[in-house]
Amino acid sequence: MTLILNHLPAIHWAAAGAGIAAITLLLLFVGNRRLGLSSGFEDVCGLVLGPPYFTRASLRAARGWRLPLVAGLVLGGLVSALTGGGWHPTWELGRFDRVIGLGAAGKTAWMFAGGMLIGFGTRLANGCTSGHGIFGLANFEWPSLLATISFLAGGLVTTQLVYRVFFG
């Protein structure tokens, strides 16, 4: 299987899983921390926004490790793109463009609405897919199992509806 972006071979799923497991275990046993990216996004928002939600003590206390984690993810993506043949930003969305054809403003609105729904779901579930699906399940947490099943079911239903309604 090759990657869509630049047709490079994908990393074997077992190697990727072992890497995620190693990071999860290191965070848990060395740093007594939970892996989750939605709280990292809250940290980034807290740097520029002033509402009390983004400046609460529990959020500020973890910035020392979470902000470098988020920065490392961005930097790692950049290094991967540059070493894998480059990154070329595009507005091309393939089938979406052919069927719906909203133009740049419409695509931006579509992506913004999707991001808002994801953010709402993340707050509703008290965590994101990485926090619940990776860390919560690894700790046998019942709420994380329910959240992960809900994430997957919601994704499957939404995909089926969107493809059947828009792409016939």
mmCIF file of N, CA and C in Angstrom, residues 36-112:
data_model
loop_
_atom_site.group_PDB
_atom_site.id
_atom_site.type_symbol
_atom_site.label_atom_id
_atom_site.label_comp_id
_atom_site.label_asym_id
_atom_site.label_seq_id
_atom_site.Cartn_x
_atom_site.Cartn_y
_atom_site.Cartn_z
ATOM 1 N N GLY A 36 -3.202 12.461 24.978
ATOM 2 C CA GLY A 36 -4.429 12.995 24.407
ATOM 3 C C GLY A 36 -4.118 14.320 23.741
ATOM 4 N N LEU A 37 -4.655 14.539 22.571
ATOM 5 C CA LEU A 37 -4.283 15.734 21.830
ATOM 6 C C LEU A 37 -5.269 16.887 21.961
ATOM 7 N N SER A 38 -6.503 16.611 22.364
ATOM 8 C CA SER A 38 -7.457 17.719 22.481
ATOM 9 C C SER A 38 -7.029 18.689 23.572
ATOM 10 N N SER A 39 -6.441 18.193 24.638
ATOM 11 C CA SER A 39 -5.967 19.095 25.691
ATOM 12 C C SER A 39 -4.746 19.879 25.214
ATOM 13 N N GLY A 40 -3.962 19.313 24.308
ATOM 14 C CA GLY A 40 -2.859 20.069 23.716
ATOM 15 C C GLY A 40 -3.376 21.225 22.876
ATOM 16 N N PHE A 41 -4.477 20.998 22.177
ATOM 17 C CA PHE A 41 -5.101 22.070 21.407
ATOM 18 C C PHE A 41 -5.627 23.148 22.349
ATOM 19 N N GLU A 42 -6.168 22.734 23.490
ATOM 20 C CA GLU A 42 -6.602 23.710 24.498
ATOM 21 C C GLU A 42 -5.425 24.558 24.974
ATOM 22 N N ASP A 43 -4.267 23.921 25.139
ATOM 23 C CA ASP A 43 -3.073 24.672 25.551
ATOM 24 C C ASP A 43 -2.712 25.738 24.525
ATOM 25 N N VAL A 44 -2.740 25.370 23.253
ATOM 26 C CA VAL A 44 -2.421 26.327 22.197
ATOM 27 C C VAL A 44 -3.435 27.472 22.206
ATOM 28 N N CYS A 45 -4.718 27.148 22.353
ATOM 29 C CA CYS A 45 -5.748 28.190 22.431
ATOM 30 C C CYS A 45 -5.533 29.075 23.644
ATOM 31 N N GLY A 46 -5.114 28.479 24.758
ATOM 32 C CA GLY A 46 -4.889 29.236 25.980
ATOM 33 C C GLY A 46 -3.759 30.243 25.866
ATOM 34 N N LEU A 47 -2.846 30.038 24.915
ATOM 35 C CA LEU A 47 -1.763 30.994 24.717
ATOM 36 C C LEU A 47 -2.256 32.293 24.093
ATOM 37 N N VAL A 48 -3.372 32.218 23.346
ATOM 38 C CA VAL A 48 -3.853 33.416 22.644
ATOM 39 C C VAL A 48 -5.232 33.881 23.090
ATOM 40 N N LEU A 49 -5.969 33.057 23.816
ATOM 41 C CA LEU A 49 -7.317 33.416 24.251
ATOM 42 C C LEU A 49 -7.344 33.601 25.763
ATOM 43 N N GLY A 50 -8.222 34.465 26.238
ATOM 44 C CA GLY A 50 -8.243 34.779 27.655
ATOM 45 C C GLY A 50 -9.368 34.222 28.499
ATOM 46 N N PRO A 51 -10.390 33.541 27.926
ATOM 47 C CA PRO A 51 -11.473 33.048 28.782
ATOM 48 C C PRO A 51 -10.957 32.123 29.881
ATOM 49 N N PRO A 52 -11.622 32.093 31.029
ATOM 50 C CA PRO A 52 -11.172 31.271 32.164
ATOM 51 C C PRO A 52 -10.997 29.787 31.818
ATOM 52 N N TYR A 53 -11.793 29.290 30.881
ATOM 53 C CA TYR A 53 -11.679 27.876 30.509
ATOM 54 C C TYR A 53 -10.266 27.545 30.027
ATOM 55 N N PHE A 54 -9.646 28.460 29.294
ATOM 56 C CA PHE A 54 -8.321 28.213 28.741
ATOM 57 C C PHE A 54 -7.194 28.615 29.674
ATOM 58 N N THR A 55 -7.517 29.213 30.799
ATOM 59 C CA THR A 55 -6.474 29.646 31.733
ATOM 60 C C THR A 55 -6.569 28.939 33.079
ATOM 61 N N ARG A 56 -7.368 27.874 33.157
ATOM 62 C CA ARG A 56 -7.527 27.170 34.429
ATOM 63 C C ARG A 56 -6.214 26.498 34.831
ATOM 64 N N ALA A 57 -6.045 26.330 36.120
ATOM 65 C CA ALA A 57 -4.784 25.837 36.675
ATOM 66 C C ALA A 57 -4.434 24.441 36.177
ATOM 67 N N SER A 58 -5.416 23.552 36.058
ATOM 68 C CA SER A 58 -5.118 22.182 35.617
ATOM 69 C C SER A 58 -4.577 22.160 34.197
ATOM 70 N N LEU A 59 -5.016 23.073 33.369
ATOM 71 C CA LEU A 59 -4.522 23.139 31.997
ATOM 72 C C LEU A 59 -3.118 23.747 31.961
ATOM 73 N N ARG A 60 -2.930 24.828 32.708
ATOM 74 C CA ARG A 60 -1.620 25.486 32.710
ATOM 75 C C ARG A 60 -0.542 24.594 33.310
ATOM 76 N N ALA A 61 -0.904 23.735 34.250
ATOM 77 C CA ALA A 61 0.089 22.888 34.920
ATOM 78 C C ALA A 61 0.746 21.893 33.977
ATOM 79 N N ALA A 62 0.055 21.490 32.915
ATOM 80 C CA ALA A 62 0.589 20.474 32.016
ATOM 81 C C ALA A 62 1.235 21.056 30.760
ATOM 82 N N ARG A 63 1.272 22.364 30.642
ATOM 83 C CA ARG A 63 1.831 22.975 29.428
ATOM 84 C C ARG A 63 3.300 22.660 29.232
ATOM 85 N N GLY A 64 4.009 22.419 30.302
ATOM 86 C CA GLY A 64 5.442 22.146 30.213
ATOM 87 C C GLY A 64 5.771 20.924 29.386
ATOM 88 N N TRP A 65 4.883 19.962 29.308
ATOM 89 C CA TRP A 65 5.136 18.784 28.479
ATOM 90 C C TRP A 65 4.195 18.710 27.280
ATOM 91 N N ARG A 66 2.977 19.267 27.409
ATOM 92 C CA ARG A 66 2.022 19.131 26.312
ATOM 93 C C ARG A 66 2.334 20.037 25.129
ATOM 94 N N LEU A 67 2.775 21.259 25.374
ATOM 95 C CA LEU A 67 3.128 22.148 24.266
ATOM 96 C C LEU A 67 4.315 21.601 23.470
ATOM 97 N N PRO A 68 5.364 21.081 24.113
ATOM 98 C CA PRO A 68 6.425 20.449 23.312
ATOM 99 C C PRO A 68 5.923 19.220 22.532
ATOM 100 N N LEU A 69 4.971 18.470 23.086
ATOM 101 C CA LEU A 69 4.406 17.330 22.365
ATOM 102 C C LEU A 69 3.701 17.802 21.095
ATOM 103 N N VAL A 70 2.870 18.842 21.212
ATOM 104 C CA VAL A 70 2.158 19.378 20.044
ATOM 105 C C VAL A 70 3.161 19.935 19.033
ATOM 106 N N ALA A 71 4.166 20.676 19.512
ATOM 107 C CA ALA A 71 5.186 21.217 18.611
ATOM 108 C C ALA A 71 5.941 20.089 17.909
ATOM 109 N N GLY A 72 6.224 19.021 18.633
ATOM 110 C CA GLY A 72 6.903 17.872 18.039
ATOM 111 C C GLY A 72 6.068 17.192 16.971
ATOM 112 N N LEU A 73 4.767 17.133 17.175
ATOM 113 C CA LEU A 73 3.889 16.553 16.152
ATOM 114 C C LEU A 73 3.907 17.394 14.875
ATOM 115 N N VAL A 74 3.845 18.710 15.030
ATOM 116 C CA VAL A 74 3.894 19.600 13.867
ATOM 117 C C VAL A 74 5.254 19.486 13.184
ATOM 118 N N LEU A 75 6.322 19.536 13.962
ATOM 119 C CA LEU A 75 7.673 19.438 13.407
ATOM 120 C C LEU A 75 7.889 18.077 12.739
ATOM 121 N N GLY A 76 7.402 17.012 13.371
ATOM 122 C CA GLY A 76 7.528 15.684 12.785
ATOM 123 C C GLY A 76 6.792 15.571 11.460
ATOM 124 N N GLY A 77 5.601 16.182 11.378
ATOM 125 C CA GLY A 77 4.875 16.191 10.110
ATOM 126 C C GLY A 77 5.623 16.943 9.038
ATOM 127 N N LEU A 78 6.232 18.067 9.411
ATOM 128 C CA LEU A 78 7.007 18.853 8.458
ATOM 129 C C LEU A 78 8.231 18.071 7.967
ATOM 130 N N VAL A 79 8.966 17.469 8.894
ATOM 131 C CA VAL A 79 10.141 16.672 8.516
ATOM 132 C C VAL A 79 9.727 15.512 7.621
ATOM 133 N N SER A 80 8.636 14.851 7.957
ATOM 134 C CA SER A 80 8.141 13.746 7.137
ATOM 135 C C SER A 80 7.796 14.207 5.729
ATOM 136 N N ALA A 81 7.131 15.350 5.627
ATOM 137 C CA ALA A 81 6.760 15.874 4.303
ATOM 138 C C ALA A 81 7.993 16.244 3.495
ATOM 139 N N LEU A 82 8.955 16.890 4.130
ATOM 140 C CA LEU A 82 10.147 17.325 3.403
ATOM 141 C C LEU A 82 11.024 16.158 2.976
ATOM 142 N N THR A 83 11.163 15.157 3.838
ATOM 143 C CA THR A 83 11.996 14.006 3.480
ATOM 144 C C THR A 83 11.265 13.011 2.589
ATOM 145 N N GLY A 84 9.949 13.123 2.520
ATOM 146 C CA GLY A 84 9.169 12.197 1.701
ATOM 147 C C GLY A 84 8.814 12.719 0.327
ATOM 148 N N GLY A 85 9.433 13.785 -0.094
ATOM 149 C CA GLY A 85 9.154 14.265 -1.432
ATOM 150 C C GLY A 85 8.481 15.623 -1.468
ATOM 151 N N GLY A 86 8.296 16.240 -0.333
ATOM 152 C CA GLY A 86 7.746 17.582 -0.312
ATOM 153 C C GLY A 86 6.267 17.628 -0.034
ATOM 154 N N TRP A 87 5.839 18.798 0.353
ATOM 155 C CA TRP A 87 4.443 19.041 0.663
ATOM 156 C C TRP A 87 3.971 20.155 -0.242
ATOM 157 N N HIS A 88 2.893 19.926 -0.899
ATOM 158 C CA HIS A 88 2.346 20.907 -1.820
ATOM 159 C C HIS A 88 0.898 21.171 -1.427
ATOM 160 N N PRO A 89 0.632 22.312 -0.756
ATOM 161 C CA PRO A 89 -0.744 22.606 -0.360
ATOM 162 C C PRO A 89 -1.662 22.636 -1.585
ATOM 163 N N THR A 90 -2.852 22.107 -1.412
ATOM 164 C CA THR A 90 -3.787 22.074 -2.527
ATOM 165 C C THR A 90 -5.212 22.204 -2.022
ATOM 166 N N TRP A 91 -6.068 22.736 -2.849
ATOM 167 C CA TRP A 91 -7.494 22.813 -2.559
ATOM 168 C C TRP A 91 -8.224 21.671 -3.257
ATOM 169 N N GLU A 92 -7.496 20.812 -3.947
ATOM 170 C CA GLU A 92 -8.113 19.714 -4.695
ATOM 171 C C GLU A 92 -8.658 18.678 -3.725
ATOM 172 N N LEU A 93 -9.939 18.397 -3.829
ATOM 173 C CA LEU A 93 -10.561 17.400 -2.962
ATOM 174 C C LEU A 93 -11.194 16.273 -3.769
ATOM 175 N N GLY A 94 -10.714 16.060 -4.981
ATOM 176 C CA GLY A 94 -11.136 14.928 -5.792
ATOM 177 C C GLY A 94 -12.624 14.854 -6.035
ATOM 178 N N ARG A 95 -13.223 13.774 -5.592
ATOM 179 C CA ARG A 95 -14.641 13.519 -5.811
ATOM 180 C C ARG A 95 -15.524 14.621 -5.225
ATOM 181 N N PHE A 96 -15.148 15.136 -4.092
ATOM 182 C CA PHE A 96 -15.906 16.221 -3.459
ATOM 183 C C PHE A 96 -16.035 17.408 -4.423
ATOM 184 N N ASP A 97 -14.924 17.774 -5.060
ATOM 185 C CA ASP A 97 -14.949 18.882 -6.015
ATOM 186 C C ASP A 97 -15.837 18.575 -7.213
ATOM 187 N N ARG A 98 -15.757 17.360 -7.719
ATOM 188 C CA ARG A 98 -16.538 17.000 -8.905
ATOM 189 C C ARG A 98 -18.034 16.978 -8.617
ATOM 190 N N VAL A 99 -18.427 16.504 -7.454
ATOM 191 C CA VAL A 99 -19.848 16.348 -7.152
ATOM 192 C C VAL A 99 -20.453 17.611 -6.558
ATOM 193 N N ILE A 100 -19.764 18.223 -5.607
ATOM 194 C CA ILE A 100 -20.340 19.353 -4.891
ATOM 195 C C ILE A 100 -19.861 20.682 -5.458
ATOM 196 N N GLY A 101 -18.571 20.810 -5.725
ATOM 197 C CA GLY A 101 -18.034 21.994 -6.361
ATOM 198 C C GLY A 101 -18.353 23.303 -5.664
ATOM 199 N N LEU A 102 -18.028 23.426 -4.395
ATOM 200 C CA LEU A 102 -18.352 24.629 -3.631
ATOM 201 C C LEU A 102 -17.371 25.775 -3.829
ATOM 202 N N GLY A 103 -16.223 25.523 -4.387
ATOM 203 C CA GLY A 103 -15.206 26.560 -4.485
ATOM 204 C C GLY A 103 -14.458 26.705 -3.170
ATOM 205 N N ALA A 104 -13.497 27.607 -3.152
ATOM 206 C CA ALA A 104 -12.641 27.769 -1.969
ATOM 207 C C ALA A 104 -13.434 28.180 -0.729
ATOM 208 N N ALA A 105 -14.368 29.118 -0.865
ATOM 209 C CA ALA A 105 -15.150 29.570 0.295
ATOM 210 C C ALA A 105 -16.029 28.449 0.829
ATOM 211 N N GLY A 106 -16.645 27.692 -0.057
ATOM 212 C CA GLY A 106 -17.500 26.593 0.361
ATOM 213 C C GLY A 106 -16.725 25.482 1.041
ATOM 214 N N LYS A 107 -15.539 25.167 0.522
ATOM 215 C CA LYS A 107 -14.702 24.142 1.149
ATOM 216 C C LYS A 107 -14.249 24.596 2.534
ATOM 217 N N THR A 108 -13.897 25.867 2.643
ATOM 218 C CA THR A 108 -13.482 26.401 3.940
ATOM 219 C C THR A 108 -14.630 26.299 4.941
ATOM 220 N N ALA A 109 -15.830 26.667 4.518
ATOM 221 C CA ALA A 109 -17.000 26.570 5.399
ATOM 222 C C ALA A 109 -17.274 25.117 5.772
ATOM 223 N N TRP A 110 -17.174 24.206 4.817
ATOM 224 C CA TRP A 110 -17.391 22.768 5.053
ATOM 225 C C TRP A 110 -16.398 22.259 6.095
ATOM 226 N N MET A 111 -15.108 22.603 5.927
ATOM 227 C CA MET A 111 -14.080 22.144 6.862
ATOM 228 C C MET A 111 -14.247 22.798 8.230
ATOM 229 N N PHE A 112 -14.632 24.072 8.262
ATOM 230 C CA PHE A 112 -14.866 24.754 9.530
ATOM 231 C C PHE A 112 -16.008 24.088 10.289
#
